[in-house]
């Protein structure tokens, strides 16, 4: 077996790690940036075994987390304002290789007084692996540091958030036995069975999920939703499956230390595809809604 190359070996020349990123991106990454001038950047991420799903391929939540984070970075630097993800429509086109370099571009094609509209593309070598289109909410201006005259400003470093201990696992929940290595970064995901036999999934958030502003990173919420929907698809169809497209809307921020719950509902099922919706909530308050399409493969053995 060929050893996975180290980040130092695989990172192309001209890329440097993000200077500030938050606890979740630090645990996932490092993420890399390459300034192109005029406050524009290229981005990069080394996909490793720790980012894999139970099938041994790179988890869609890992790709999304990188894309969401880099798009936020692009919006902040282009506008000089704080931002938050409102909505992203994601399409997964191919699985990048484990150990491969993923490169990202973010085009900000329109801004208004309160919104920035973005188009994101991720590629691995010559192949596009993920696309996303959506919008970010714009808030107040960020003080910028210009240590060298003529250089583009960098967001001022923020104070590290106070630690938030993870809540105890809610009564009746237990961890899924097979989750993949990426669950060790964003999860692990818990579950319990409802009276009708369906799963109710749970996730204990903590300081390691911080997005750098003291709330849970959007990639954590996405990965949780993607996982619980995929499990619902496979449990219903009794077939292996993978995400094709997922349209997510962020309804509210999740505080660090929150216990999250997620429910999924199958909307339609045929020989090849499954259509499904889900909601992620905290203390009865919806945080994220998602609607997606899954590709169905062979049936489970036995």
PDB file of C-alpha atoms in Angstrom:
ATOM      1  CA  UNK A   1       0.000   0.000   0.000  1.00  0.00           C
ATOM      2  CA  UNK A   2       1.354   3.431  -0.920  1.00  0.00           C
ATOM      3  CA  UNK A   3       1.600   5.842   2.005  1.00  0.00           C
ATOM      4  CA  UNK A   4      -0.533   8.969   1.894  1.00  0.00           C
ATOM      5  CA  UNK A   5       1.726  11.980   1.225  1.00  0.00           C
ATOM      6  CA  UNK A   6       2.126  14.496   4.009  1.00  0.00           C
ATOM      7  CA  UNK A   7       0.557  17.948   3.760  1.00  0.00           C
ATOM      8  CA  UNK A   8       4.025  19.475   3.299  1.00  0.00           C
ATOM      9  CA  UNK A   9       4.626  17.192   0.288  1.00  0.00           C
ATOM     10  CA  UNK A  10       1.214  17.646  -1.302  1.00  0.00           C
ATOM     11  CA  UNK A  11       0.536  21.394  -0.908  1.00  0.00           C
ATOM     12  CA  UNK A  12       1.350  23.243  -4.150  1.00  0.00           C
ATOM     13  CA  UNK A  13       3.778  26.126  -4.110  1.00  0.00           C
ATOM     14  CA  UNK A  14       2.234  29.498  -3.292  1.00  0.00           C
ATOM     15  CA  UNK A  15      -0.341  28.235  -0.773  1.00  0.00           C
ATOM     16  CA  UNK A  16      -0.098  29.015   2.945  1.00  0.00           C
ATOM     17  CA  UNK A  17      -2.318  27.938   5.877  1.00  0.00           C
ATOM     18  CA  UNK A  18      -5.152  30.243   6.934  1.00  0.00           C
ATOM     19  CA  UNK A  19      -3.955  32.717   9.553  1.00  0.00           C
ATOM     20  CA  UNK A  20      -7.184  32.442  11.561  1.00  0.00           C
ATOM     21  CA  UNK A  21      -9.781  29.767  11.188  1.00  0.00           C
ATOM     22  CA  UNK A  22     -11.611  28.642  14.350  1.00  0.00           C
ATOM     23  CA  UNK A  23     -11.453  25.324  16.170  1.00  0.00           C
ATOM     24  CA  UNK A  24     -13.449  23.199  13.697  1.00  0.00           C
ATOM     25  CA  UNK A  25     -11.461  24.265  10.621  1.00  0.00           C
ATOM     26  CA  UNK A  26      -8.251  23.761  12.604  1.00  0.00           C
ATOM     27  CA  UNK A  27      -9.329  20.204  13.475  1.00  0.00           C
ATOM     28  CA  UNK A  28     -10.313  19.481   9.862  1.00  0.00           C
ATOM     29  CA  UNK A  29      -7.403  21.198   8.191  1.00  0.00           C
ATOM     30  CA  UNK A  30      -5.266  23.021   7.780  1.00  0.00           C
ATOM     31  CA  UNK A  31      -7.051  24.915   5.015  1.00  0.00           C
ATOM     32  CA  UNK A  32      -4.825  26.831   2.616  1.00  0.00           C
ATOM     33  CA  UNK A  33      -5.075  30.097   0.717  1.00  0.00           C
ATOM     34  CA  UNK A  34      -3.171  31.725  -2.119  1.00  0.00           C
ATOM     35  CA  UNK A  35      -3.672  35.477  -2.635  1.00  0.00           C
ATOM     36  CA  UNK A  36      -4.354  36.475  -6.237  1.00  0.00           C
ATOM     37  CA  UNK A  37      -4.515  40.234  -5.651  1.00  0.00           C
ATOM     38  CA  UNK A  38      -7.487  42.576  -5.407  1.00  0.00           C
ATOM     39  CA  UNK A  39      -8.723  40.637  -2.338  1.00  0.00           C
ATOM     40  CA  UNK A  40      -9.228  37.435  -4.366  1.00  0.00           C
ATOM     41  CA  UNK A  41      -7.917  33.985  -3.394  1.00  0.00           C
ATOM     42  CA  UNK A  42      -7.477  30.392  -4.448  1.00  0.00           C
ATOM     43  CA  UNK A  43      -8.042  27.810  -1.731  1.00  0.00           C
ATOM     44  CA  UNK A  44      -6.794  24.320  -1.016  1.00  0.00           C
ATOM     45  CA  UNK A  45      -7.360  21.353   1.267  1.00  0.00           C
ATOM     46  CA  UNK A  46      -5.619  17.988   1.593  1.00  0.00           C
ATOM     47  CA  UNK A  47      -8.203  15.189   1.773  1.00  0.00           C
ATOM     48  CA  UNK A  48      -6.977  12.464   4.118  1.00  0.00           C
ATOM     49  CA  UNK A  49      -8.219   9.196   5.611  1.00  0.00           C
ATOM     50  CA  UNK A  50      -9.501  11.117   8.655  1.00  0.00           C
ATOM     51  CA  UNK A  51     -12.035  12.796   6.349  1.00  0.00           C
ATOM     52  CA  UNK A  52     -13.578   9.507   5.146  1.00  0.00           C
ATOM     53  CA  UNK A  53     -17.095   8.130   5.521  1.00  0.00           C
ATOM     54  CA  UNK A  54     -17.810   4.491   6.494  1.00  0.00           C
ATOM     55  CA  UNK A  55     -17.275   3.416   2.854  1.00  0.00           C
ATOM     56  CA  UNK A  56     -13.705   4.738   2.886  1.00  0.00           C
ATOM     57  CA  UNK A  57     -14.315   7.681   0.528  1.00  0.00           C
ATOM     58  CA  UNK A  58     -14.075  11.379   1.369  1.00  0.00           C
ATOM     59  CA  UNK A  59     -17.189  12.427   3.296  1.00  0.00           C
ATOM     60  CA  UNK A  60     -19.396  14.974   1.546  1.00  0.00           C
ATOM     61  CA  UNK A  61     -19.525  16.871   4.827  1.00  0.00           C
ATOM     62  CA  UNK A  62     -15.746  17.317   4.732  1.00  0.00           C
ATOM     63  CA  UNK A  63     -15.832  18.767   1.211  1.00  0.00           C
ATOM     64  CA  UNK A  64     -18.764  20.985   2.134  1.00  0.00           C
ATOM     65  CA  UNK A  65     -17.095  22.213   5.337  1.00  0.00           C
ATOM     66  CA  UNK A  66     -14.058  23.323   3.338  1.00  0.00           C
ATOM     67  CA  UNK A  67     -16.253  24.990   0.698  1.00  0.00           C
ATOM     68  CA  UNK A  68     -18.413  26.798   3.248  1.00  0.00           C
ATOM     69  CA  UNK A  69     -15.366  28.013   5.180  1.00  0.00           C
ATOM     70  CA  UNK A  70     -13.464  29.239   2.144  1.00  0.00           C
ATOM     71  CA  UNK A  71     -16.555  31.016   0.791  1.00  0.00           C
ATOM     72  CA  UNK A  72     -16.976  32.832   4.098  1.00  0.00           C
ATOM     73  CA  UNK A  73     -13.311  33.854   3.919  1.00  0.00           C
ATOM     74  CA  UNK A  74     -13.802  35.099   0.342  1.00  0.00           C
ATOM     75  CA  UNK A  75     -16.896  37.133   1.251  1.00  0.00           C
ATOM     76  CA  UNK A  76     -15.243  38.711   4.303  1.00  0.00           C
ATOM     77  CA  UNK A  77     -12.179  39.767   2.308  1.00  0.00           C
ATOM     78  CA  UNK A  78     -14.161  41.021  -0.674  1.00  0.00           C
ATOM     79  CA  UNK A  79     -16.660  43.050   1.361  1.00  0.00           C
ATOM     80  CA  UNK A  80     -14.805  43.823   4.605  1.00  0.00           C
ATOM     81  CA  UNK A  81     -17.901  42.678   6.516  1.00  0.00           C
ATOM     82  CA  UNK A  82     -18.853  39.859   8.865  1.00  0.00           C
ATOM     83  CA  UNK A  83     -20.984  37.225   7.161  1.00  0.00           C
ATOM     84  CA  UNK A  84     -22.989  34.070   7.831  1.00  0.00           C
ATOM     85  CA  UNK A  85     -24.155  31.331   5.467  1.00  0.00           C
ATOM     86  CA  UNK A  86     -27.857  31.568   4.619  1.00  0.00           C
ATOM     87  CA  UNK A  87     -28.329  29.025   1.858  1.00  0.00           C
ATOM     88  CA  UNK A  88     -26.193  26.741  -0.316  1.00  0.00           C
ATOM     89  CA  UNK A  89     -27.329  24.330  -3.018  1.00  0.00           C
ATOM     90  CA  UNK A  90     -24.672  21.630  -3.334  1.00  0.00           C
ATOM     91  CA  UNK A  91     -24.048  19.044  -6.041  1.00  0.00           C
ATOM     92  CA  UNK A  92     -21.504  16.243  -5.611  1.00  0.00           C
ATOM     93  CA  UNK A  93     -19.972  15.216  -8.924  1.00  0.00           C
ATOM     94  CA  UNK A  94     -17.146  12.802  -8.008  1.00  0.00           C
ATOM     95  CA  UNK A  95     -15.257  11.443  -5.009  1.00  0.00           C
ATOM     96  CA  UNK A  96     -11.752  12.915  -4.642  1.00  0.00           C
ATOM     97  CA  UNK A  97      -8.966  10.425  -3.925  1.00  0.00           C
ATOM     98  CA  UNK A  98      -7.819   9.912  -0.356  1.00  0.00           C
ATOM     99  CA  UNK A  99      -4.552  11.829  -0.047  1.00  0.00           C
ATOM    100  CA  UNK A 100      -5.519  14.086  -2.957  1.00  0.00           C
ATOM    101  CA  UNK A 101      -5.325  17.862  -3.138  1.00  0.00           C
ATOM    102  CA  UNK A 102      -8.703  19.626  -3.422  1.00  0.00           C
ATOM    103  CA  UNK A 103      -8.626  23.129  -4.850  1.00  0.00           C
ATOM    104  CA  UNK A 104     -11.438  25.651  -4.486  1.00  0.00           C
ATOM    105  CA  UNK A 105     -12.580  28.856  -6.142  1.00  0.00           C
ATOM    106  CA  UNK A 106     -15.332  31.181  -4.983  1.00  0.00           C
ATOM    107  CA  UNK A 107     -16.920  33.729  -7.295  1.00  0.00           C
ATOM    108  CA  UNK A 108     -18.917  36.503  -5.634  1.00  0.00           C
ATOM    109  CA  UNK A 109     -21.129  37.465  -8.539  1.00  0.00           C
ATOM    110  CA  UNK A 110     -23.487  39.890  -6.806  1.00  0.00           C
ATOM    111  CA  UNK A 111     -23.730  41.851  -3.580  1.00  0.00           C
ATOM    112  CA  UNK A 112     -26.535  43.908  -2.081  1.00  0.00           C
ATOM    113  CA  UNK A 113     -26.715  45.906   1.116  1.00  0.00           C
ATOM    114  CA  UNK A 114     -27.322  42.737   3.155  1.00  0.00           C
ATOM    115  CA  UNK A 115     -26.434  39.753   0.922  1.00  0.00           C
ATOM    116  CA  UNK A 116     -23.544  38.285  -1.053  1.00  0.00           C
ATOM    117  CA  UNK A 117     -24.304  35.705  -3.753  1.00  0.00           C
ATOM    118  CA  UNK A 118     -21.594  33.127  -4.419  1.00  0.00           C
ATOM    119  CA  UNK A 119     -20.672  30.322  -6.802  1.00  0.00           C
ATOM    120  CA  UNK A 120     -18.242  27.705  -5.476  1.00  0.00           C
ATOM    121  CA  UNK A 121     -16.279  25.090  -7.409  1.00  0.00           C
ATOM    122  CA  UNK A 122     -14.073  22.344  -5.947  1.00  0.00           C
ATOM    123  CA  UNK A 123     -11.758  20.256  -8.123  1.00  0.00           C
ATOM    124  CA  UNK A 124      -9.261  17.456  -7.628  1.00  0.00           C
ATOM    125  CA  UNK A 125      -6.798  17.336 -10.493  1.00  0.00           C
ATOM    126  CA  UNK A 126      -8.763  17.739 -13.757  1.00  0.00           C
ATOM    127  CA  UNK A 127     -12.088  16.644 -12.201  1.00  0.00           C
ATOM    128  CA  UNK A 128     -14.772  18.822 -10.650  1.00  0.00           C
ATOM    129  CA  UNK A 129     -15.846  17.126  -7.417  1.00  0.00           C
ATOM    130  CA  UNK A 130     -18.394  19.567  -5.971  1.00  0.00           C
ATOM    131  CA  UNK A 131     -20.256  22.714  -6.924  1.00  0.00           C
ATOM    132  CA  UNK A 132     -22.385  25.007  -4.781  1.00  0.00           C
ATOM    133  CA  UNK A 133     -24.427  28.149  -5.323  1.00  0.00           C
ATOM    134  CA  UNK A 134     -25.959  30.251  -2.592  1.00  0.00           C
ATOM    135  CA  UNK A 135     -25.894  33.382  -0.507  1.00  0.00           C
ATOM    136  CA  UNK A 136     -24.392  34.809   2.665  1.00  0.00           C
ATOM    137  CA  UNK A 137     -25.880  37.382   5.018  1.00  0.00           C
ATOM    138  CA  UNK A 138     -23.713  40.495   5.499  1.00  0.00           C
ATOM    139  CA  UNK A 139     -23.387  42.212   8.870  1.00  0.00           C
ATOM    140  CA  UNK A 140     -21.155  44.966  10.272  1.00  0.00           C
ATOM    141  CA  UNK A 141     -17.718  45.930   9.024  1.00  0.00           C
ATOM    142  CA  UNK A 142     -14.599  44.144  10.295  1.00  0.00           C
ATOM    143  CA  UNK A 143     -11.547  46.185  11.361  1.00  0.00           C
ATOM    144  CA  UNK A 144      -8.736  45.294   8.959  1.00  0.00           C
ATOM    145  CA  UNK A 145      -5.025  45.130   9.756  1.00  0.00           C
ATOM    146  CA  UNK A 146      -2.544  46.403   7.187  1.00  0.00           C
ATOM    147  CA  UNK A 147       0.883  45.592   8.556  1.00  0.00           C
ATOM    148  CA  UNK A 148       2.591  46.456   5.263  1.00  0.00           C
ATOM    149  CA  UNK A 149       1.562  49.475   3.165  1.00  0.00           C
ATOM    150  CA  UNK A 150      -0.122  48.423  -0.065  1.00  0.00           C
ATOM    151  CA  UNK A 151      -1.034  44.918   1.081  1.00  0.00           C
ATOM    152  CA  UNK A 152      -4.617  43.702   1.301  1.00  0.00           C
ATOM    153  CA  UNK A 153      -6.042  43.862   4.788  1.00  0.00           C
ATOM    154  CA  UNK A 154      -6.473  40.788   6.983  1.00  0.00           C
ATOM    155  CA  UNK A 155      -9.298  40.404   9.507  1.00  0.00           C
ATOM    156  CA  UNK A 156      -8.146  41.272  12.990  1.00  0.00           C
ATOM    157  CA  UNK A 157      -7.525  38.229  15.185  1.00  0.00           C
ATOM    158  CA  UNK A 158     -10.371  37.605  17.633  1.00  0.00           C
ATOM    159  CA  UNK A 159     -10.204  36.412  21.184  1.00  0.00           C
ATOM    160  CA  UNK A 160     -10.547  32.664  21.524  1.00  0.00           C
ATOM    161  CA  UNK A 161     -14.023  31.669  22.720  1.00  0.00           C
ATOM    162  CA  UNK A 162     -14.395  30.408  26.240  1.00  0.00           C
ATOM    163  CA  UNK A 163     -14.488  26.596  26.427  1.00  0.00           C
ATOM    164  CA  UNK A 164     -17.919  24.985  26.362  1.00  0.00           C
ATOM    165  CA  UNK A 165     -18.058  21.458  27.757  1.00  0.00           C
ATOM    166  CA  UNK A 166     -19.974  19.009  25.594  1.00  0.00           C
ATOM    167  CA  UNK A 167     -23.407  18.194  27.026  1.00  0.00           C
ATOM    168  CA  UNK A 168     -24.160  14.723  28.285  1.00  0.00           C
ATOM    169  CA  UNK A 169     -25.656  12.401  25.697  1.00  0.00           C
ATOM    170  CA  UNK A 170     -29.427  12.633  25.936  1.00  0.00           C
ATOM    171  CA  UNK A 171     -31.213   9.718  27.574  1.00  0.00           C
ATOM    172  CA  UNK A 172     -31.944   6.777  25.307  1.00  0.00           C
ATOM    173  CA  UNK A 173     -29.320   7.656  22.676  1.00  0.00           C
ATOM    174  CA  UNK A 174     -26.327   5.592  21.619  1.00  0.00           C
ATOM    175  CA  UNK A 175     -23.648   5.980  18.949  1.00  0.00           C
ATOM    176  CA  UNK A 176     -23.991   4.266  15.574  1.00  0.00           C
ATOM    177  CA  UNK A 177     -21.505   1.400  15.404  1.00  0.00           C
ATOM    178  CA  UNK A 178     -20.173   2.276  11.929  1.00  0.00           C
ATOM    179  CA  UNK A 179     -19.480   5.961  11.274  1.00  0.00           C
ATOM    180  CA  UNK A 180     -16.170   6.455   9.457  1.00  0.00           C
ATOM    181  CA  UNK A 181     -13.210   8.563  10.546  1.00  0.00           C
ATOM    182  CA  UNK A 182     -14.754  11.948   9.750  1.00  0.00           C
ATOM    183  CA  UNK A 183     -17.320  11.353  12.501  1.00  0.00           C
ATOM    184  CA  UNK A 184     -14.406  11.666  14.934  1.00  0.00           C
ATOM    185  CA  UNK A 185     -14.037  15.305  13.838  1.00  0.00           C
ATOM    186  CA  UNK A 186     -17.666  16.445  13.575  1.00  0.00           C
ATOM    187  CA  UNK A 187     -19.400  13.781  15.734  1.00  0.00           C
ATOM    188  CA  UNK A 188     -19.944  11.054  16.671  1.00  0.00           C
ATOM    189  CA  UNK A 189     -23.611  10.891  15.761  1.00  0.00           C
ATOM    190  CA  UNK A 190     -26.046   9.306  18.220  1.00  0.00           C
ATOM    191  CA  UNK A 191     -29.467   7.796  17.646  1.00  0.00           C
ATOM    192  CA  UNK A 192     -32.550   6.346  19.269  1.00  0.00           C
ATOM    193  CA  UNK A 193     -35.569   4.643  17.758  1.00  0.00           C
ATOM    194  CA  UNK A 194     -38.976   6.282  17.828  1.00  0.00           C
ATOM    195  CA  UNK A 195     -42.169   4.349  18.517  1.00  0.00           C
ATOM    196  CA  UNK A 196     -42.798   4.071  14.755  1.00  0.00           C
ATOM    197  CA  UNK A 197     -39.350   2.520  14.239  1.00  0.00           C
ATOM    198  CA  UNK A 198     -37.728   5.562  12.640  1.00  0.00           C
ATOM    199  CA  UNK A 199     -34.421   7.008  13.822  1.00  0.00           C
ATOM    200  CA  UNK A 200     -34.140  10.245  15.779  1.00  0.00           C
ATOM    201  CA  UNK A 201     -30.496  11.325  15.537  1.00  0.00           C
ATOM    202  CA  UNK A 202     -28.529  13.444  17.990  1.00  0.00           C
ATOM    203  CA  UNK A 203     -25.222  15.319  18.145  1.00  0.00           C
ATOM    204  CA  UNK A 204     -23.454  16.827  21.144  1.00  0.00           C
ATOM    205  CA  UNK A 205     -21.676  20.024  20.074  1.00  0.00           C
ATOM    206  CA  UNK A 206     -18.641  21.431  21.877  1.00  0.00           C
ATOM    207  CA  UNK A 207     -15.857  24.031  21.679  1.00  0.00           C
ATOM    208  CA  UNK A 208     -14.112  22.006  18.972  1.00  0.00           C
ATOM    209  CA  UNK A 209     -17.003  22.868  16.620  1.00  0.00           C
ATOM    210  CA  UNK A 210     -16.412  26.645  16.878  1.00  0.00           C
ATOM    211  CA  UNK A 211     -16.488  28.547  13.566  1.00  0.00           C
ATOM    212  CA  UNK A 212     -14.281  31.369  15.031  1.00  0.00           C
ATOM    213  CA  UNK A 213     -17.260  33.492  16.138  1.00  0.00           C
ATOM    214  CA  UNK A 214     -18.416  31.397  19.106  1.00  0.00           C
ATOM    215  CA  UNK A 215     -21.133  29.338  17.378  1.00  0.00           C
ATOM    216  CA  UNK A 216     -21.189  25.901  15.734  1.00  0.00           C
ATOM    217  CA  UNK A 217     -19.634  25.783  12.259  1.00  0.00           C
ATOM    218  CA  UNK A 218     -22.108  25.358   9.413  1.00  0.00           C
ATOM    219  CA  UNK A 219     -20.086  22.379   8.206  1.00  0.00           C
ATOM    220  CA  UNK A 220     -20.914  20.508  11.420  1.00  0.00           C
ATOM    221  CA  UNK A 221     -24.642  21.044  10.873  1.00  0.00           C
ATOM    222  CA  UNK A 222     -24.342  20.015   7.221  1.00  0.00           C
ATOM    223  CA  UNK A 223     -22.331  16.863   7.981  1.00  0.00           C
ATOM    224  CA  UNK A 224     -24.868  15.856  10.642  1.00  0.00           C
ATOM    225  CA  UNK A 225     -27.802  16.411   8.260  1.00  0.00           C
ATOM    226  CA  UNK A 226     -26.056  14.626   5.380  1.00  0.00           C
ATOM    227  CA  UNK A 227     -25.275  11.618   7.579  1.00  0.00           C
ATOM    228  CA  UNK A 228     -28.716  11.245   9.117  1.00  0.00           C
ATOM    229  CA  UNK A 229     -30.400  11.586   5.714  1.00  0.00           C
ATOM    230  CA  UNK A 230     -28.090   9.003   4.156  1.00  0.00           C
ATOM    231  CA  UNK A 231     -28.833   6.565   6.977  1.00  0.00           C
ATOM    232  CA  UNK A 232     -32.568   7.101   6.554  1.00  0.00           C
ATOM    233  CA  UNK A 233     -32.260   6.469   2.794  1.00  0.00           C
ATOM    234  CA  UNK A 234     -30.350   3.218   3.286  1.00  0.00           C
ATOM    235  CA  UNK A 235     -32.574   2.049   6.156  1.00  0.00           C
ATOM    236  CA  UNK A 236     -35.677   2.541   3.990  1.00  0.00           C
ATOM    237  CA  UNK A 237     -34.319   1.162   0.705  1.00  0.00           C
ATOM    238  CA  UNK A 238     -32.032  -1.495   2.221  1.00  0.00           C
ATOM    239  CA  UNK A 239     -29.449  -0.346  -0.322  1.00  0.00           C
ATOM    240  CA  UNK A 240     -26.115   1.461  -0.226  1.00  0.00           C
ATOM    241  CA  UNK A 241     -26.438   5.101  -1.259  1.00  0.00           C
ATOM    242  CA  UNK A 242     -24.560   8.348  -1.815  1.00  0.00           C
ATOM    243  CA  UNK A 243     -25.504  12.020  -1.887  1.00  0.00           C
ATOM    244  CA  UNK A 244     -26.035  13.586  -5.312  1.00  0.00           C
ATOM    245  CA  UNK A 245     -27.425  16.987  -4.340  1.00  0.00           C
ATOM    246  CA  UNK A 246     -28.375  18.720  -1.103  1.00  0.00           C
ATOM    247  CA  UNK A 247     -30.065  22.097  -0.737  1.00  0.00           C
ATOM    248  CA  UNK A 248     -29.529  23.530   2.767  1.00  0.00           C
ATOM    249  CA  UNK A 249     -30.947  26.613   4.470  1.00  0.00           C
ATOM    250  CA  UNK A 250     -29.587  27.916   7.770  1.00  0.00           C
ATOM    251  CA  UNK A 251     -32.399  29.179   9.970  1.00  0.00           C
ATOM    252  CA  UNK A 252     -30.545  30.019  13.196  1.00  0.00           C
ATOM    253  CA  UNK A 253     -27.127  29.702  14.840  1.00  0.00           C
ATOM    254  CA  UNK A 254     -26.314  26.764  17.116  1.00  0.00           C
ATOM    255  CA  UNK A 255     -24.579  27.728  20.375  1.00  0.00           C
ATOM    256  CA  UNK A 256     -21.521  25.744  21.389  1.00  0.00           C
ATOM    257  CA  UNK A 257     -22.523  23.031  23.850  1.00  0.00           C
ATOM    258  CA  UNK A 258     -25.968  22.577  22.263  1.00  0.00           C
ATOM    259  CA  UNK A 259     -27.565  19.144  21.907  1.00  0.00           C
ATOM    260  CA  UNK A 260     -28.801  18.839  18.314  1.00  0.00           C
ATOM    261  CA  UNK A 261     -31.572  16.562  17.076  1.00  0.00           C
ATOM    262  CA  UNK A 262     -32.282  15.620  13.479  1.00  0.00           C
ATOM    263  CA  UNK A 263     -35.228  13.989  11.731  1.00  0.00           C
ATOM    264  CA  UNK A 264     -35.548  12.856   8.116  1.00  0.00           C
ATOM    265  CA  UNK A 265     -38.583  12.130   5.936  1.00  0.00           C
ATOM    266  CA  UNK A 266     -38.504  10.193   2.668  1.00  0.00           C
ATOM    267  CA  UNK A 267     -40.365  12.112  -0.059  1.00  0.00           C
ATOM    268  CA  UNK A 268     -40.031   9.654  -2.942  1.00  0.00           C
ATOM    269  CA  UNK A 269     -38.215   6.473  -3.919  1.00  0.00           C
ATOM    270  CA  UNK A 270     -37.660   4.624  -7.212  1.00  0.00           C
ATOM    271  CA  UNK A 271     -35.166   2.106  -8.601  1.00  0.00           C
ATOM    272  CA  UNK A 272     -32.305   4.620  -8.812  1.00  0.00           C
ATOM    273  CA  UNK A 273     -33.008   7.653  -6.649  1.00  0.00           C
ATOM    274  CA  UNK A 274     -34.368   8.672  -3.258  1.00  0.00           C
ATOM    275  CA  UNK A 275     -35.743  12.130  -2.439  1.00  0.00           C
ATOM    276  CA  UNK A 276     -35.586  13.156   1.202  1.00  0.00           C
ATOM    277  CA  UNK A 277     -35.983  16.125   3.556  1.00  0.00           C
ATOM    278  CA  UNK A 278     -34.630  16.775   7.048  1.00  0.00           C
ATOM    279  CA  UNK A 279     -34.576  19.310   9.868  1.00  0.00           C
ATOM    280  CA  UNK A 280     -31.878  19.861  12.496  1.00  0.00           C
ATOM    281  CA  UNK A 281     -33.013  21.576  15.696  1.00  0.00           C
ATOM    282  CA  UNK A 282     -31.860  22.578  19.187  1.00  0.00           C
ATOM    283  CA  UNK A 283     -34.281  22.671  22.104  1.00  0.00           C
ATOM    284  CA  UNK A 284     -37.201  22.612  19.654  1.00  0.00           C
ATOM    285  CA  UNK A 285     -35.838  25.515  17.567  1.00  0.00           C
ATOM    286  CA  UNK A 286     -35.065  24.694  13.894  1.00  0.00           C
ATOM    287  CA  UNK A 287     -31.474  25.486  12.903  1.00  0.00           C
ATOM    288  CA  UNK A 288     -31.198  23.951   9.437  1.00  0.00           C
ATOM    289  CA  UNK A 289     -33.543  22.528   6.843  1.00  0.00           C
ATOM    290  CA  UNK A 290     -32.368  20.383   3.942  1.00  0.00           C
ATOM    291  CA  UNK A 291     -33.792  18.672   0.875  1.00  0.00           C
ATOM    292  CA  UNK A 292     -31.704  16.242  -1.139  1.00  0.00           C
ATOM    293  CA  UNK A 293     -31.374  13.485  -3.705  1.00  0.00           C
ATOM    294  CA  UNK A 294     -29.480  10.227  -3.087  1.00  0.00           C
ATOM    295  CA  UNK A 295     -28.264   7.696  -5.642  1.00  0.00           C
ATOM    296  CA  UNK A 296     -29.119   4.075  -4.790  1.00  0.00           C
ATOM    297  CA  UNK A 297     -26.692   1.190  -5.344  1.00  0.00           C
ATOM    298  CA  UNK A 298     -26.687  -2.535  -4.604  1.00  0.00           C
ATOM    299  CA  UNK A 299     -28.690  -4.053  -1.783  1.00  0.00           C
ATOM    300  CA  UNK A 300     -27.170  -4.982   1.535  1.00  0.00           C
ATOM    301  CA  UNK A 301     -25.783  -8.509   1.709  1.00  0.00           C
ATOM    302  CA  UNK A 302     -28.374 -10.855   3.146  1.00  0.00           C
TER     303      UNK A 302
END
